Short mmCIF file of C-alpha atoms in Angstrom, two decimals:
data_model
loop_
_atom_site.label_atom_id
_atom_site.label_comp_id
_atom_site.label_asym_id
_atom_site.label_seq_id
_atom_site.Cartn_x
_atom_site.Cartn_y
_atom_site.Cartn_z
CA UNK N 1 14.50 -17.06 -5.74
CA UNK N 2 13.41 -14.40 -3.26
CA UNK N 3 9.96 -13.03 -3.93
CA UNK N 4 7.64 -11.10 -1.64
CA UNK N 5 5.85 -13.47 0.71
CA UNK N 6 2.18 -13.10 1.62
CA UNK N 7 3.18 -12.87 5.30
CA UNK N 8 5.52 -9.95 4.56
CA UNK N 9 2.72 -8.02 2.85
CA UNK N 10 0.29 -8.85 5.63
CA UNK N 11 2.78 -7.60 8.23
CA UNK N 12 2.52 -4.02 6.91
CA UNK N 13 -1.30 -4.12 6.74
CA UNK N 14 -3.84 -3.33 9.42
CA UNK N 15 -6.05 -6.22 8.28
CA UNK N 16 -6.53 -8.51 5.30
CA UNK N 17 -9.42 -10.01 3.34
CA UNK N 18 -9.60 -12.80 0.79
CA UNK N 19 -7.70 -16.03 0.61
CA UNK N 20 -5.18 -16.59 3.39
CA UNK N 21 -2.41 -18.55 1.73
CA UNK N 22 1.06 -18.15 3.12
CA UNK N 23 2.52 -19.84 0.03
CA UNK N 24 1.53 -16.87 -2.18
CA UNK N 25 4.56 -15.05 -3.53
CA UNK N 26 4.31 -11.68 -5.25
CA UNK N 27 6.79 -11.17 -8.09
CA UNK N 28 6.14 -7.43 -8.48
CA UNK N 29 4.73 -4.39 -6.70
CA UNK N 30 3.31 -1.76 -9.05
CA UNK N 31 1.39 1.53 -9.10
CA UNK N 32 0.58 1.75 -12.83
CA UNK N 33 -2.53 -0.38 -13.49
CA UNK N 34 -1.65 -0.59 -17.20
CA UNK N 35 1.74 -2.24 -16.53
CA UNK N 36 1.79 -5.95 -17.29
CA UNK N 37 3.26 -7.91 -14.41
CA UNK N 38 3.49 -11.49 -13.28
CA UNK N 39 1.83 -12.17 -9.92
CA UNK N 40 1.72 -8.53 -8.88
CA UNK N 41 0.68 -6.61 -5.79
CA UNK N 42 -1.15 -3.49 -6.93
CA UNK N 43 -0.83 -0.18 -5.10
CA UNK N 44 -3.77 2.07 -6.03
CA UNK N 45 -2.89 5.73 -5.66
CA UNK N 46 -6.20 7.28 -6.67
CA UNK N 47 -9.53 5.94 -7.92
CA UNK N 48 -8.80 2.47 -6.59
CA UNK N 49 -12.22 1.16 -7.59
CA UNK N 50 -11.57 2.17 -11.20
CA UNK N 51 -7.92 1.13 -11.47
CA UNK N 52 -8.02 -2.20 -9.62
CA UNK N 53 -9.99 -3.97 -12.34
CA UNK N 54 -7.40 -2.95 -14.95
CA UNK N 55 -4.56 -3.98 -12.62
CA UNK N 56 -6.14 -7.43 -12.17
CA UNK N 57 -6.35 -7.79 -15.96
CA UNK N 58 -2.63 -6.95 -16.12
CA UNK N 59 -1.46 -9.47 -13.52
CA UNK N 60 -2.40 -8.29 -10.03
CA UNK N 61 -3.08 -11.17 -7.67
CA UNK N 62 -3.47 -8.92 -4.62
CA UNK N 63 -3.66 -5.24 -3.68
CA UNK N 64 -3.26 -2.75 -0.89
CA UNK N 65 -6.56 -1.00 -0.16
CA UNK N 66 -7.16 2.22 1.76
CA UNK N 67 -9.02 1.64 5.03
CA UNK N 68 -12.59 2.88 4.76
CA UNK N 69 -12.74 3.00 0.96
CA UNK N 70 -15.72 1.05 -0.41
CA UNK N 71 -14.91 -2.20 -2.18
CA UNK N 72 -15.96 -2.64 -5.80
CA UNK N 73 -18.46 -5.43 -6.39
CA UNK N 74 -16.31 -7.08 -9.05
CA UNK N 75 -13.52 -8.11 -6.66
CA UNK N 76 -13.48 -11.90 -6.30
CA UNK N 77 -14.05 -13.03 -2.69
CA UNK N 78 -10.71 -14.85 -2.63
CA UNK N 79 -8.67 -11.93 -4.06
CA UNK N 80 -6.25 -10.82 -1.30
CA UNK N 81 -6.73 -7.23 -0.17
CA UNK N 82 -4.47 -5.72 2.45
CA UNK N 83 -6.11 -2.80 4.24
CA UNK N 84 -3.83 0.12 5.09
CA UNK N 85 -4.19 3.82 5.97
CA UNK N 86 -2.13 4.78 2.90
CA UNK N 87 -1.34 2.34 0.05
CA UNK N 88 1.72 4.38 -0.97
CA UNK N 89 3.16 4.39 2.56
CA UNK N 90 2.44 0.66 2.88
CA UNK N 91 4.30 0.06 -0.39
CA UNK N 92 7.23 2.13 0.91
CA UNK N 93 7.28 0.11 4.15
CA UNK N 94 7.09 -3.16 2.19
CA UNK N 95 9.91 -1.99 -0.07
CA UNK N 96 12.12 -1.14 2.93
CA UNK N 97 11.41 -4.48 4.61
CA UNK N 98 12.03 -6.43 1.40
CA UNK N 99 15.36 -4.70 0.72
CA UNK N 100 16.42 -5.19 4.34
CA UNK N 101 15.65 -8.92 4.23
CA UNK N 102 16.77 -9.82 0.71
CA UNK N 103 19.15 -7.04 -0.32
CA UNK N 104 20.41 -7.22 -3.90
CA UNK N 105 19.69 -10.96 -3.93
CA UNK N 106 15.93 -10.38 -4.14
CA UNK N 107 14.26 -11.14 -7.44
CA UNK N 108 10.99 -9.30 -6.97
CA UNK N 109 10.43 -6.09 -8.93
CA UNK N 110 9.14 -2.74 -7.74
CA UNK N 111 7.61 -0.38 -10.29
CA UNK N 112 7.01 3.07 -8.84
CA UNK N 113 6.56 4.80 -12.20
CA UNK N 114 3.27 6.30 -13.30
CA UNK N 115 1.67 6.08 -16.72
CA UNK N 116 1.99 9.11 -18.97
CA UNK N 117 -0.62 11.71 -18.16
CA UNK N 118 -1.42 10.37 -14.68
CA UNK N 119 -2.82 13.09 -12.48
CA UNK N 120 -1.54 12.70 -8.95
CA UNK N 121 -0.58 15.12 -6.24
CA UNK N 122 2.95 16.58 -6.56
CA UNK N 123 3.93 15.12 -3.16
CA UNK N 124 2.90 11.66 -4.37
CA UNK N 125 4.86 12.15 -7.57
CA UNK N 126 7.99 13.12 -5.59
CA UNK N 127 7.58 10.18 -3.21
CA UNK N 128 7.28 7.77 -6.14
CA UNK N 129 10.36 9.24 -7.83
CA UNK N 130 12.33 8.84 -4.60
CA UNK N 131 11.21 5.22 -4.19
CA UNK N 132 12.02 4.42 -7.84
CA UNK N 133 15.49 5.94 -7.45
CA UNK N 134 16.14 3.95 -4.26
CA UNK N 135 14.94 0.77 -6.02
CA UNK N 136 17.27 1.33 -8.95
CA UNK N 137 20.17 1.94 -6.55
CA UNK N 138 19.75 -1.38 -4.69
CA UNK N 139 18.88 -3.57 -7.62
CA UNK N 140 21.67 -5.31 -9.52
CA UNK N 141 22.16 -4.13 -13.10
CA UNK N 142 20.99 -6.72 -15.61
CA UNK N 143 21.71 -4.91 -18.84
CA UNK N 144 20.41 -2.13 -21.00
CA UNK N 145 16.74 -2.83 -20.40
CA UNK N 146 17.11 -1.85 -16.75
CA UNK N 147 19.25 1.21 -17.41
CA UNK N 148 17.12 2.33 -20.33
CA UNK N 149 13.94 1.83 -18.33
CA UNK N 150 15.09 4.28 -15.64
CA UNK N 151 15.69 7.12 -18.12
#
């Protein structure tokens, strides 16, 4: 089972905070804080302080965090945060590295879809759509749920 290793995530970050545990494996990378995931790495696009709490409630066990943004007080000290200039670009770099290393054999999931009504910049929306399309192209088909999900 090929998941996303802590060291792989840390390699795309400028610095990290929280527990340093190289045995941590992320099962999913996601941008929608309302999406339920198992052992997820959250990628806040906007309002990180507001969305991170919801993402933690839905399965985030770590997150990218924009360098210089203030940290919310509710974040547990051991919660892994990976500081980056742009969480979206870090997620794209992580995605590329993961696909390069694991190919179609990887079992982690990438969710680059936004919740209905999300207000993000049009460039961000296009970048997410491109990443989601690339993810669906490299991932092996598992049945209708995957095909139906992409529509």
